[in-house]
């Protein structure tokens, strides 16, 4: 397993760079498979955000979303290699969900994805985009608030090996998830936080952004270890 601790950023450094993708798991090829490689070469919008074609003539040409190449490559890698189930908080139109589902389908380890969004419209769009790509099997979509969903999973005794947290940019909803996450994560599992490396987290008067502070203050250092920054995501591992 590869840690990239040198990529850690202080709050003043956020957004100054967008670290490239580097593998966490050990594999001998540059990319895991052709689907993983796709995210290294697919078109980008505004110089950074990946564009993934939607299926179906009535829909937008690309699935809307805000993933950098490095974010997408890391999502695919973790979803492919983990052996346990996957939790996603915040699906929007399902761009990240389709990446997780494709990696899970190609993975030698069977696993299930639980994707949560508090907007029913987003849940429906995610479901429909998964279906159009033939990726709906193995994904349960849930309409719920993030922390509430984590509490419900805990009550059900559900455990995850990978969690992608991309539901809110604001401090409170991310902080409350961080305080509860360990209750649903397997030891050795991974948590990937989107929008951690975003300069808007530095703006003290911006109440909409506080992911960096919520993660660094919310995760108990006795339970989580920093593993690296890739694109705008930060990876932590459960001890
Ligand atoms: C940035 S978008 C997710 C993008 C998606 N992960 C992707 O990469 O395509 C955030 C989503 O989280 C949902 N959301 C915002 N706050 C939430 C909360 N507290 N609980 C659950 N979902 C939330 C929004 O409805 C929105 O669809």
PDB file of N, CA, C and O in Angstrom, residues 9 15 19 26 31 38 53 61 63 78 80 96 102 107 119 128-130 147 167 170-171 182 196 198 202 221 227:
ATOM      1  N   UNK A   9      -1.425  19.314   2.740  1.00  0.00           N
ATOM      2  CA  UNK A   9      -1.402  20.777   2.572  1.00  0.00           C
ATOM      3  C   UNK A   9      -1.888  21.456   3.839  1.00  0.00           C
ATOM      4  O   UNK A   9      -2.843  20.975   4.464  1.00  0.00           O
ATOM      5  N   UNK A  15      -5.424  24.656  -2.955  1.00  0.00           N
ATOM      6  CA  UNK A  15      -5.696  25.165  -4.294  1.00  0.00           C
ATOM      7  C   UNK A  15      -4.451  25.632  -5.035  1.00  0.00           C
ATOM      8  O   UNK A  15      -4.514  25.915  -6.232  1.00  0.00           O
ATOM      9  N   UNK A  19      -2.562  17.969  -6.995  1.00  0.00           N
ATOM     10  CA  UNK A  19      -1.652  16.816  -7.131  1.00  0.00           C
ATOM     11  C   UNK A  19      -2.188  15.748  -8.073  1.00  0.00           C
ATOM     12  O   UNK A  19      -3.385  15.449  -8.086  1.00  0.00           O
ATOM     13  N   UNK A  26      -0.891  -1.615  -4.872  1.00  0.00           N
ATOM     14  CA  UNK A  26       0.228  -2.018  -5.726  1.00  0.00           C
ATOM     15  C   UNK A  26      -0.307  -2.790  -6.920  1.00  0.00           C
ATOM     16  O   UNK A  26      -0.955  -3.818  -6.743  1.00  0.00           O
ATOM     17  N   UNK A  31      -2.121   1.552 -15.633  1.00  0.00           N
ATOM     18  CA  UNK A  31      -3.553   1.632 -15.307  1.00  0.00           C
ATOM     19  C   UNK A  31      -4.065   0.224 -15.019  1.00  0.00           C
ATOM     20  O   UNK A  31      -3.505  -0.765 -15.519  1.00  0.00           O
ATOM     21  N   UNK A  38      -9.252   5.152 -19.350  1.00  0.00           N
ATOM     22  CA  UNK A  38     -10.153   6.107 -19.991  1.00  0.00           C
ATOM     23  C   UNK A  38     -10.127   7.459 -19.270  1.00  0.00           C
ATOM     24  O   UNK A  38     -10.101   8.522 -19.905  1.00  0.00           O
ATOM     25  N   UNK A  53     -19.431  10.705 -21.333  1.00  0.00           N
ATOM     26  CA  UNK A  53     -20.628  10.683 -22.171  1.00  0.00           C
ATOM     27  C   UNK A  53     -21.766   9.953 -21.477  1.00  0.00           C
ATOM     28  O   UNK A  53     -21.559   8.923 -20.826  1.00  0.00           O
ATOM     29  N   UNK A  61     -25.402  15.481 -23.320  1.00  0.00           N
ATOM     30  CA  UNK A  61     -24.342  14.657 -23.916  1.00  0.00           C
ATOM     31  C   UNK A  61     -23.410  14.073 -22.841  1.00  0.00           C
ATOM     32  O   UNK A  61     -22.961  12.938 -22.932  1.00  0.00           O
ATOM     33  N   UNK A  63     -22.539  13.507 -18.527  1.00  0.00           N
ATOM     34  CA  UNK A  63     -23.135  13.489 -17.188  1.00  0.00           C
ATOM     35  C   UNK A  63     -22.567  14.684 -16.411  1.00  0.00           C
ATOM     36  O   UNK A  63     -21.343  14.792 -16.266  1.00  0.00           O
ATOM     37  N   UNK A  78      -9.871   2.702  -6.023  1.00  0.00           N
ATOM     38  CA  UNK A  78     -10.312   2.223  -4.706  1.00  0.00           C
ATOM     39  C   UNK A  78     -11.529   1.310  -4.831  1.00  0.00           C
ATOM     40  O   UNK A  78     -11.602   0.263  -4.185  1.00  0.00           O
ATOM     41  N   UNK A  80     -12.295  -0.517  -7.290  1.00  0.00           N
ATOM     42  CA  UNK A  80     -11.868  -1.770  -7.922  1.00  0.00           C
ATOM     43  C   UNK A  80     -11.204  -2.687  -6.886  1.00  0.00           C
ATOM     44  O   UNK A  80     -11.513  -3.882  -6.814  1.00  0.00           O
ATOM     45  N   UNK A  96     -19.929  10.289 -10.303  1.00  0.00           N
ATOM     46  CA  UNK A  96     -19.045   9.471  -9.447  1.00  0.00           C
ATOM     47  C   UNK A  96     -19.642   8.081  -9.228  1.00  0.00           C
ATOM     48  O   UNK A  96     -18.902   7.087  -9.180  1.00  0.00           O
ATOM     49  N   UNK A 102     -18.837   1.009 -12.252  1.00  0.00           N
ATOM     50  CA  UNK A 102     -18.083   0.359 -13.334  1.00  0.00           C
ATOM     51  C   UNK A 102     -16.873  -0.384 -12.746  1.00  0.00           C
ATOM     52  O   UNK A 102     -16.600  -1.541 -13.102  1.00  0.00           O
ATOM     53  N   UNK A 107     -14.269  -5.473 -11.006  1.00  0.00           N
ATOM     54  CA  UNK A 107     -13.404  -5.977  -9.929  1.00  0.00           C
ATOM     55  C   UNK A 107     -13.565  -7.482  -9.733  1.00  0.00           C
ATOM     56  O   UNK A 107     -14.676  -8.010  -9.862  1.00  0.00           O
ATOM     57  N   UNK A 119     -31.508  14.776  -2.131  1.00  0.00           N
ATOM     58  CA  UNK A 119     -32.447  15.275  -3.137  1.00  0.00           C
ATOM     59  C   UNK A 119     -33.032  14.098  -3.913  1.00  0.00           C
ATOM     60  O   UNK A 119     -32.294  13.329  -4.542  1.00  0.00           O
ATOM     61  N   UNK A 128     -31.350   6.623 -13.060  1.00  0.00           N
ATOM     62  CA  UNK A 128     -31.603   6.548 -14.496  1.00  0.00           C
ATOM     63  C   UNK A 128     -30.281   6.543 -15.283  1.00  0.00           C
ATOM     64  O   UNK A 128     -30.129   5.799 -16.255  1.00  0.00           O
ATOM     65  N   UNK A 129     -29.282   7.328 -14.851  1.00  0.00           N
ATOM     66  CA  UNK A 129     -27.991   7.315 -15.553  1.00  0.00           C
ATOM     67  C   UNK A 129     -27.261   5.986 -15.369  1.00  0.00           C
ATOM     68  O   UNK A 129     -26.602   5.503 -16.298  1.00  0.00           O
ATOM     69  N   UNK A 130     -27.401   5.379 -14.204  1.00  0.00           N
ATOM     70  CA  UNK A 130     -26.804   4.046 -13.993  1.00  0.00           C
ATOM     71  C   UNK A 130     -27.463   3.034 -14.923  1.00  0.00           C
ATOM     72  O   UNK A 130     -26.794   2.224 -15.563  1.00  0.00           O
ATOM     73  N   UNK A 147     -25.536  12.416   7.360  1.00  0.00           N
ATOM     74  CA  UNK A 147     -25.264  11.910   8.719  1.00  0.00           C
ATOM     75  C   UNK A 147     -26.361  10.951   9.159  1.00  0.00           C
ATOM     76  O   UNK A 147     -26.099   9.927   9.798  1.00  0.00           O
ATOM     77  N   UNK A 167     -20.990  15.130  -0.308  1.00  0.00           N
ATOM     78  CA  UNK A 167     -22.383  15.568  -0.236  1.00  0.00           C
ATOM     79  C   UNK A 167     -22.513  17.062   0.012  1.00  0.00           C
ATOM     80  O   UNK A 167     -23.436  17.678  -0.477  1.00  0.00           O
ATOM     81  N   UNK A 170     -20.127  22.463   3.081  1.00  0.00           N
ATOM     82  CA  UNK A 170     -20.208  23.259   4.311  1.00  0.00           C
ATOM     83  C   UNK A 170     -19.643  22.487   5.502  1.00  0.00           C
ATOM     84  O   UNK A 170     -19.647  21.256   5.521  1.00  0.00           O
ATOM     85  N   UNK A 171     -19.177  23.247   6.505  1.00  0.00           N
ATOM     86  CA  UNK A 171     -18.492  22.641   7.660  1.00  0.00           C
ATOM     87  C   UNK A 171     -19.400  21.657   8.406  1.00  0.00           C
ATOM     88  O   UNK A 171     -19.012  20.495   8.607  1.00  0.00           O
ATOM     89  N   UNK A 182     -16.372   6.384  11.604  1.00  0.00           N
ATOM     90  CA  UNK A 182     -15.653   5.192  12.082  1.00  0.00           C
ATOM     91  C   UNK A 182     -16.614   4.073  12.484  1.00  0.00           C
ATOM     92  O   UNK A 182     -16.243   2.908  12.472  1.00  0.00           O
ATOM     93  N   UNK A 196     -11.653  18.773  -0.606  1.00  0.00           N
ATOM     94  CA  UNK A 196     -10.736  19.050   0.512  1.00  0.00           C
ATOM     95  C   UNK A 196      -9.700  20.079   0.064  1.00  0.00           C
ATOM     96  O   UNK A 196      -9.445  21.064   0.749  1.00  0.00           O
ATOM     97  N   UNK A 198      -9.567  22.698  -1.960  1.00  0.00           N
ATOM     98  CA  UNK A 198     -10.294  23.739  -2.704  1.00  0.00           C
ATOM     99  C   UNK A 198      -9.994  25.067  -2.022  1.00  0.00           C
ATOM    100  O   UNK A 198     -10.206  25.192  -0.804  1.00  0.00           O
ATOM    101  N   UNK A 202     -10.468  28.269   2.268  1.00  0.00           N
ATOM    102  CA  UNK A 202      -9.630  29.254   2.971  1.00  0.00           C
ATOM    103  C   UNK A 202     -10.384  30.532   3.321  1.00  0.00           C
ATOM    104  O   UNK A 202      -9.921  31.318   4.129  1.00  0.00           O
ATOM    105  N   UNK A 221      -7.657  11.547  15.014  1.00  0.00           N
ATOM    106  CA  UNK A 221      -6.352  11.061  14.531  1.00  0.00           C
ATOM    107  C   UNK A 221      -5.974   9.697  15.112  1.00  0.00           C
ATOM    108  O   UNK A 221      -5.100   9.017  14.574  1.00  0.00           O
ATOM    109  N   UNK A 227      -3.572   9.675   3.989  1.00  0.00           N
ATOM    110  CA  UNK A 227      -2.895   8.831   2.990  1.00  0.00           C
ATOM    111  C   UNK A 227      -2.482   9.571   1.722  1.00  0.00           C
ATOM    112  O   UNK A 227      -1.698   9.042   0.935  1.00  0.00           O
TER     113      UNK A 227
END
